[in-house]
């Protein structure tokens, strides 16, 4: 299975995402924002970073990149698409996910290992998690406050489109503690925390067992593989 | 050449942490009597020809679809003006 990772000017975590894909057992394919060609990949990751220096709005200029019309077409035809952090911002800017992300309510960049509740295990990116399970992966962002009009929030909640919620103190003012959402079809998921930074023992968050041994992020990548091979 | 000025503000109902930080520094530096600050954006679009109704419509579309995100921001004004340098 081939999973594309799109690099935009200012992407930071594209190589980490590619590494996570490889560790999960798939083949990462490097894609470039300026080339409107998905190279026949089976799924896509829009990685974190600061595309275009967060100019205009986070993810706004990247959402108008040449490759994004292909991404939109693929997403609408059911291809799995995961947006991480800046990638999540791009998906909202591109209209593939609802809501928007605004500056953290406390005004500061936050970087910490974040405990999350898995709210939806029926998406292609979360089907290998346990319903109601808890995971810890890094959160590192300045504009992670998920927001949407109240009726949209009610609908997201009512239809089970909230995929992840922050546990403990809300880190950024996200409404209803929302850390990640999905589209109705469950193939497009966006989240602010970074699963790709918690995929390999020795380089992940601390756990009760050992320092930096956390690999909870791997589940996102094994989930999509499971969806793609149909087991 | 004519300039079209587009002003975009964060939605009233949303917290504006940037504005709050600026308000905080005003208080700290002894500027009493200012109870709040909100920070928005001003875009100056230089137009090649005099602004026709068609161009105004085009810029209105740009303002709503690209310069702002209606989930988090409002376009509060679109007007023909001069750049701040002039």
Short mmCIF file of C-alpha atoms in Angstrom, two decimals:
data_model
loop_
_atom_site.label_atom_id
_atom_site.label_comp_id
_atom_site.label_asym_id
_atom_site.label_seq_id
_atom_site.Cartn_x
_atom_site.Cartn_y
_atom_site.Cartn_z
CA UNK A 1 0.00 0.00 0.00
CA UNK A 2 1.30 3.42 -0.96
CA UNK A 3 0.48 6.44 1.18
CA UNK A 4 1.34 9.89 -0.12
CA UNK A 5 2.70 12.66 2.10
CA UNK A 6 2.35 16.11 0.58
CA UNK A 7 5.13 18.58 1.22
CA UNK A 8 4.18 22.26 1.12
CA UNK A 9 6.59 25.19 1.46
CA UNK A 10 7.01 25.30 5.23
CA UNK A 11 5.96 21.73 6.01
CA UNK A 12 7.96 20.36 8.94
CA UNK A 13 6.66 16.92 9.75
CA UNK A 14 6.50 15.39 6.29
CA UNK A 15 9.48 13.13 6.90
CA UNK A 16 8.17 12.09 10.31
CA UNK A 17 4.86 11.19 8.67
CA UNK A 18 6.68 9.17 6.01
CA UNK A 19 8.60 7.36 8.73
CA UNK A 20 5.39 6.56 10.62
CA UNK A 21 3.87 5.15 7.42
CA UNK A 22 6.92 2.94 6.89
CA UNK A 23 6.89 1.73 10.50
CA UNK A 24 3.22 0.81 10.10
CA UNK A 25 4.12 -1.35 7.12
CA UNK A 26 3.15 0.79 4.14
CA UNK A 27 5.20 2.59 1.53
CA UNK A 28 5.40 6.38 1.90
CA UNK A 29 5.34 8.40 -1.31
CA UNK A 30 6.65 11.97 -1.28
CA UNK A 31 4.32 14.36 -3.12
CA UNK A 32 4.89 18.04 -3.88
CA UNK A 33 2.20 20.71 -3.47
CA UNK A 34 2.99 22.27 -6.83
CA UNK A 35 2.51 19.10 -8.86
CA UNK A 36 -1.17 18.23 -9.24
CA UNK A 37 -0.56 14.49 -9.41
CA UNK A 38 -1.25 11.98 -6.62
CA UNK A 39 1.05 9.36 -8.21
CA UNK A 40 -1.51 6.61 -7.78
CA UNK A 41 -1.33 6.52 -3.98
CA UNK A 42 -3.99 4.72 -1.93
CA UNK A 43 -4.19 7.30 0.86
CA UNK A 44 -2.87 10.76 1.73
CA UNK A 45 -1.34 12.53 4.71
CA UNK A 46 -1.21 16.33 4.93
CA UNK A 47 1.57 16.88 7.44
CA UNK A 48 2.17 19.46 10.14
CA UNK A 49 4.32 22.53 9.93
CA UNK A 50 3.88 26.16 9.01
CA UNK A 51 2.98 26.16 5.35
CA UNK A 52 3.59 29.58 3.81
CA UNK A 53 4.67 30.82 7.23
CA UNK A 54 1.03 30.77 8.37
CA UNK A 55 0.51 33.83 6.12
CA UNK A 56 -3.10 34.93 5.57
CA UNK A 57 -4.43 32.17 7.88
CA UNK A 58 -2.91 28.84 8.92
CA UNK A 59 -3.28 26.46 5.99
CA UNK A 60 -5.18 28.96 3.85
CA UNK A 61 -2.64 29.39 1.06
CA UNK A 62 -1.73 25.70 1.06
CA UNK A 63 -5.43 24.89 0.68
CA UNK A 64 -5.27 26.64 -2.70
CA UNK A 65 -2.15 24.76 -3.89
CA UNK A 66 -2.22 23.10 -7.31
CA UNK A 67 -2.34 19.62 -5.74
CA UNK A 68 -5.34 20.46 -3.57
CA UNK A 69 -7.88 20.17 -6.37
CA UNK A 70 -6.68 16.56 -6.78
CA UNK A 71 -6.84 16.04 -3.02
CA UNK A 72 -10.42 17.33 -2.95
CA UNK A 73 -11.43 15.08 -5.82
CA UNK A 74 -9.78 12.03 -4.20
CA UNK A 75 -11.29 12.81 -0.78
CA UNK A 76 -14.77 13.11 -2.27
CA UNK A 77 -14.37 9.78 -4.02
CA UNK A 78 -13.48 8.10 -0.71
CA UNK A 79 -9.68 8.10 -0.55
CA UNK A 80 -8.43 8.17 3.05
CA UNK A 81 -6.99 11.60 3.89
CA UNK A 82 -5.41 12.48 7.24
CA UNK A 83 -4.58 16.08 8.14
CA UNK A 84 -2.26 16.53 11.08
CA UNK A 85 -2.01 19.96 12.76
CA UNK A 86 -1.29 22.32 9.85
CA UNK A 87 -2.76 19.60 7.63
CA UNK A 88 -5.97 19.73 9.70
CA UNK A 89 -6.02 23.50 9.23
CA UNK A 90 -5.67 22.99 5.47
CA UNK A 91 -8.58 20.52 5.41
CA UNK A 92 -10.87 23.03 7.13
CA UNK A 93 -9.68 25.81 4.82
CA UNK A 94 -10.30 23.56 1.82
CA UNK A 95 -13.82 22.81 3.04
CA UNK A 96 -13.15 19.08 3.39
CA UNK A 97 -13.76 19.30 7.14
CA UNK A 98 -16.05 21.63 9.04
CA UNK A 99 -15.08 24.30 11.55
CA UNK A 100 -11.84 26.20 11.86
CA UNK A 101 -8.78 26.52 14.08
CA UNK A 102 -7.98 29.73 15.90
CA UNK A 103 -5.15 30.94 18.10
CA UNK A 104 -4.83 29.16 21.45
CA UNK A 105 -6.95 30.98 24.03
CA UNK A 106 -3.94 31.55 26.32
CA UNK A 107 -2.01 33.07 23.40
CA UNK A 108 1.02 30.80 23.70
CA UNK A 109 2.46 27.95 21.66
CA UNK A 110 1.88 24.69 23.50
CA UNK A 111 4.13 21.65 23.26
CA UNK A 112 3.40 18.68 25.46
CA UNK A 113 2.38 15.05 25.51
CA UNK A 114 -1.39 15.13 25.38
CA UNK A 115 -3.86 12.58 26.64
CA UNK A 116 -6.79 12.08 24.31
CA UNK A 117 -10.04 10.17 24.35
CA UNK A 118 -10.87 8.19 21.22
CA UNK A 119 -14.48 9.06 20.45
CA UNK A 120 -14.97 7.41 17.09
CA UNK A 121 -13.36 4.15 15.97
CA UNK A 122 -15.31 3.79 12.74
CA UNK A 123 -13.17 6.13 10.62
CA UNK A 124 -10.56 4.66 8.29
CA UNK A 125 -7.87 6.32 10.43
CA UNK A 126 -9.05 5.14 13.87
CA UNK A 127 -10.53 1.67 13.38
CA UNK A 128 -7.74 -0.16 15.19
CA UNK A 129 -8.31 1.76 18.43
CA UNK A 130 -10.56 0.62 21.26
CA UNK A 131 -13.81 2.60 21.53
CA UNK A 132 -13.52 4.99 24.46
CA UNK A 133 -9.82 4.25 24.74
CA UNK A 134 -7.22 6.78 25.82
CA UNK A 135 -3.99 7.57 24.03
CA UNK A 136 -1.07 9.95 24.57
CA UNK A 137 0.60 11.68 21.64
CA UNK A 138 2.39 15.04 21.32
CA UNK A 139 0.50 18.27 20.81
CA UNK A 140 2.50 21.24 19.48
CA UNK A 141 0.63 24.19 18.08
CA UNK A 142 -0.23 27.84 18.52
CA UNK A 143 -3.48 27.85 16.58
CA UNK A 144 -5.23 24.71 17.74
CA UNK A 145 -8.47 26.07 19.12
CA UNK A 146 -11.17 24.23 17.22
CA UNK A 147 -14.21 26.39 16.66
CA UNK A 148 -17.46 26.16 14.75
CA UNK A 149 -20.95 27.64 15.02
CA UNK A 150 -23.03 26.04 17.76
CA UNK A 151 -25.36 24.24 15.35
CA UNK A 152 -22.33 22.75 13.56
CA UNK A 153 -20.87 21.60 16.88
CA UNK A 154 -24.20 20.03 17.83
CA UNK A 155 -24.35 18.26 14.49
CA UNK A 156 -20.74 17.04 14.68
CA UNK A 157 -21.50 15.72 18.14
CA UNK A 158 -24.88 14.23 17.22
CA UNK A 159 -23.56 12.46 14.15
CA UNK A 160 -20.48 11.11 15.88
CA UNK A 161 -18.04 13.14 13.81
CA UNK A 162 -15.88 14.06 16.77
CA UNK A 163 -12.98 11.63 16.61
CA UNK A 164 -10.80 12.78 19.50
CA UNK A 165 -11.19 14.94 22.58
CA UNK A 166 -8.58 16.44 24.87
CA UNK A 167 -8.52 14.94 28.34
CA UNK A 168 -7.54 16.94 31.40
CA UNK A 169 -7.17 20.71 31.15
CA UNK A 170 -8.20 21.99 27.73
CA UNK A 171 -4.84 22.91 26.12
CA UNK A 172 -5.99 25.57 23.64
CA UNK A 173 -9.59 26.60 24.18
CA UNK A 174 -10.95 24.14 21.61
CA UNK A 175 -14.73 24.11 21.80
CA UNK A 176 -16.09 21.00 23.49
CA UNK A 177 -12.48 19.82 23.93
CA UNK A 178 -12.38 18.77 20.28
CA UNK A 179 -8.95 17.56 19.14
CA UNK A 180 -9.98 15.86 15.91
CA UNK A 181 -12.98 15.39 13.64
CA UNK A 182 -14.03 13.38 10.61
CA UNK A 183 -16.22 14.00 7.59
CA UNK A 184 -19.49 12.13 7.25
CA UNK A 185 -17.95 9.34 5.17
CA UNK A 186 -15.19 8.72 7.73
CA UNK A 187 -12.39 8.85 5.17
CA UNK A 188 -11.19 12.39 5.91
CA UNK A 189 -9.88 12.97 9.44
CA UNK A 190 -8.10 16.00 10.86
CA UNK A 191 -6.47 16.34 14.27
CA UNK A 192 -4.27 18.88 16.00
CA UNK A 193 -2.02 16.45 17.95
CA UNK A 194 0.75 14.56 16.17
CA UNK A 195 0.40 10.77 15.91
CA UNK A 196 3.51 10.58 13.70
CA UNK A 197 5.68 11.60 16.67
CA UNK A 198 4.59 8.60 18.73
CA UNK A 199 5.33 5.59 16.57
CA UNK A 200 8.68 4.23 17.70
CA UNK A 201 9.88 3.19 21.18
CA UNK A 202 12.61 5.53 22.36
CA UNK A 203 11.20 8.55 20.55
CA UNK A 204 7.62 8.82 21.80
CA UNK A 205 5.92 10.20 24.91
CA UNK A 206 6.79 8.80 28.34
CA UNK A 207 4.62 5.95 29.58
CA UNK A 208 4.27 4.23 32.94
CA UNK A 209 6.49 1.46 31.56
CA UNK A 210 9.44 3.51 30.36
CA UNK A 211 10.57 6.93 29.25
CA UNK A 212 9.72 7.80 25.63
CA UNK A 213 8.25 4.41 24.97
CA UNK A 214 4.83 5.64 23.83
CA UNK A 215 3.71 4.48 20.38
CA UNK A 216 0.01 5.33 20.56
CA UNK A 217 0.19 7.26 17.30
CA UNK A 218 0.92 4.15 15.27
CA UNK A 219 -2.75 3.16 15.46
CA UNK A 220 -3.74 5.86 12.96
CA UNK A 221 -1.42 4.42 10.34
CA UNK A 222 -2.22 0.76 11.03
CA UNK A 223 -5.92 1.68 10.90
CA UNK A 224 -5.69 3.04 7.38
CA UNK A 225 -3.68 0.02 6.28
CA UNK A 226 -6.36 -2.23 7.72
CA UNK A 227 -9.03 -0.26 5.85
CA UNK A 228 -7.10 -0.39 2.59
CA UNK A 229 -6.44 -4.13 2.65
CA UNK A 230 -10.01 -4.75 3.80
CA UNK A 231 -9.45 -6.96 6.84
CA UNK B 1 -3.61 53.37 -9.55
CA UNK B 2 -6.76 52.78 -7.53
CA UNK B 3 -6.63 50.74 -4.37
CA UNK B 4 -9.40 48.66 -2.90
CA UNK B 5 -9.22 48.23 0.85
CA UNK B 6 -10.67 45.12 2.46
CA UNK B 7 -10.99 44.92 6.23
CA UNK B 8 -11.37 41.56 7.93
CA UNK B 9 -12.02 41.06 11.64
CA UNK B 10 -12.23 37.99 13.85
CA UNK B 11 -15.87 37.17 14.57
CA UNK B 12 -17.27 39.08 17.54
CA UNK B 13 -18.23 35.94 19.40
CA UNK B 14 -14.75 34.42 19.16
CA UNK B 15 -11.99 35.09 21.61
CA UNK B 16 -9.21 37.23 20.11
CA UNK B 17 -6.12 36.30 22.16
CA UNK B 18 -3.98 38.73 20.14
CA UNK B 19 -6.28 41.63 20.95
CA UNK B 20 -6.38 40.55 24.57
CA UNK B 21 -2.56 40.58 24.75
CA UNK B 22 -2.47 44.08 23.24
CA UNK B 23 -5.13 45.26 25.70
CA UNK B 24 -3.00 43.81 28.48
CA UNK B 25 0.06 45.80 27.46
CA UNK B 26 -2.00 49.00 27.27
CA UNK B 27 -3.08 48.51 30.86
CA UNK B 28 0.47 47.70 31.93
CA UNK B 29 1.85 50.85 30.31
CA UNK B 30 -0.65 53.02 32.14
CA UNK B 31 -3.17 53.75 29.38
CA UNK B 32 -6.41 53.92 31.28
CA UNK B 33 -9.84 54.13 29.73
CA UNK B 34 -9.41 51.48 27.02
CA UNK B 35 -11.36 48.41 27.93
CA UNK B 36 -10.69 46.21 24.93
CA UNK B 37 -8.70 45.68 21.73
CA UNK B 38 -9.50 43.46 18.78
CA UNK B 39 -6.93 42.89 16.05
CA UNK B 40 -8.01 42.41 12.46
CA UNK B 41 -6.46 42.60 9.02
CA UNK B 42 -6.43 45.24 6.33
CA UNK B 43 -5.74 44.22 2.73
CA UNK B 44 -4.84 46.79 0.07
CA UNK B 45 -5.46 45.52 -3.45
CA UNK B 46 -3.90 47.58 -6.20
CA UNK B 47 -6.16 47.57 -9.23
CA UNK B 48 -4.84 48.27 -12.73
CA UNK B 49 -7.87 50.21 -13.98
CA UNK B 50 -10.55 52.37 -12.36
CA UNK B 51 -12.73 50.13 -10.19
CA UNK B 52 -15.73 49.01 -12.21
CA UNK B 53 -18.78 47.36 -10.63
CA UNK B 54 -17.50 44.11 -12.17
CA UNK B 55 -14.11 44.53 -10.46
CA UNK B 56 -15.88 45.37 -7.20
CA UNK B 57 -17.87 42.14 -7.48
CA UNK B 58 -14.70 40.19 -8.19
CA UNK B 59 -12.97 41.66 -5.14
CA UNK B 60 -16.04 40.94 -3.01
CA UNK B 61 -15.76 37.30 -4.03
CA UNK B 62 -12.02 37.28 -3.27
CA UNK B 63 -12.65 38.93 0.10
CA UNK B 64 -15.14 36.28 1.15
CA UNK B 65 -13.48 33.22 -0.38
CA UNK B 66 -9.77 33.86 0.05
CA UNK B 67 -9.00 36.88 2.23
CA UNK B 68 -11.31 35.69 5.00
CA UNK B 69 -12.65 32.43 6.41
CA UNK B 70 -16.33 32.83 7.24
CA UNK B 71 -16.11 30.29 10.05
CA UNK B 72 -13.82 32.51 12.09
CA UNK B 73 -13.82 35.95 10.44
CA UNK B 74 -16.08 38.62 8.97
CA UNK B 75 -15.41 40.94 6.04
CA UNK B 76 -16.36 44.24 7.63
CA UNK B 77 -15.71 46.62 4.73
CA UNK B 78 -14.70 46.79 1.10
CA UNK B 79 -14.01 50.26 -0.23
CA UNK B 80 -12.02 52.15 -2.81
CA UNK B 81 -9.35 54.19 -1.09
CA UNK B 82 -5.71 55.05 -1.06
CA UNK B 83 -2.83 53.03 0.30
CA UNK B 84 -1.64 54.07 3.73
CA UNK B 85 1.56 55.42 2.19
CA UNK B 86 -0.23 57.95 0.02
#
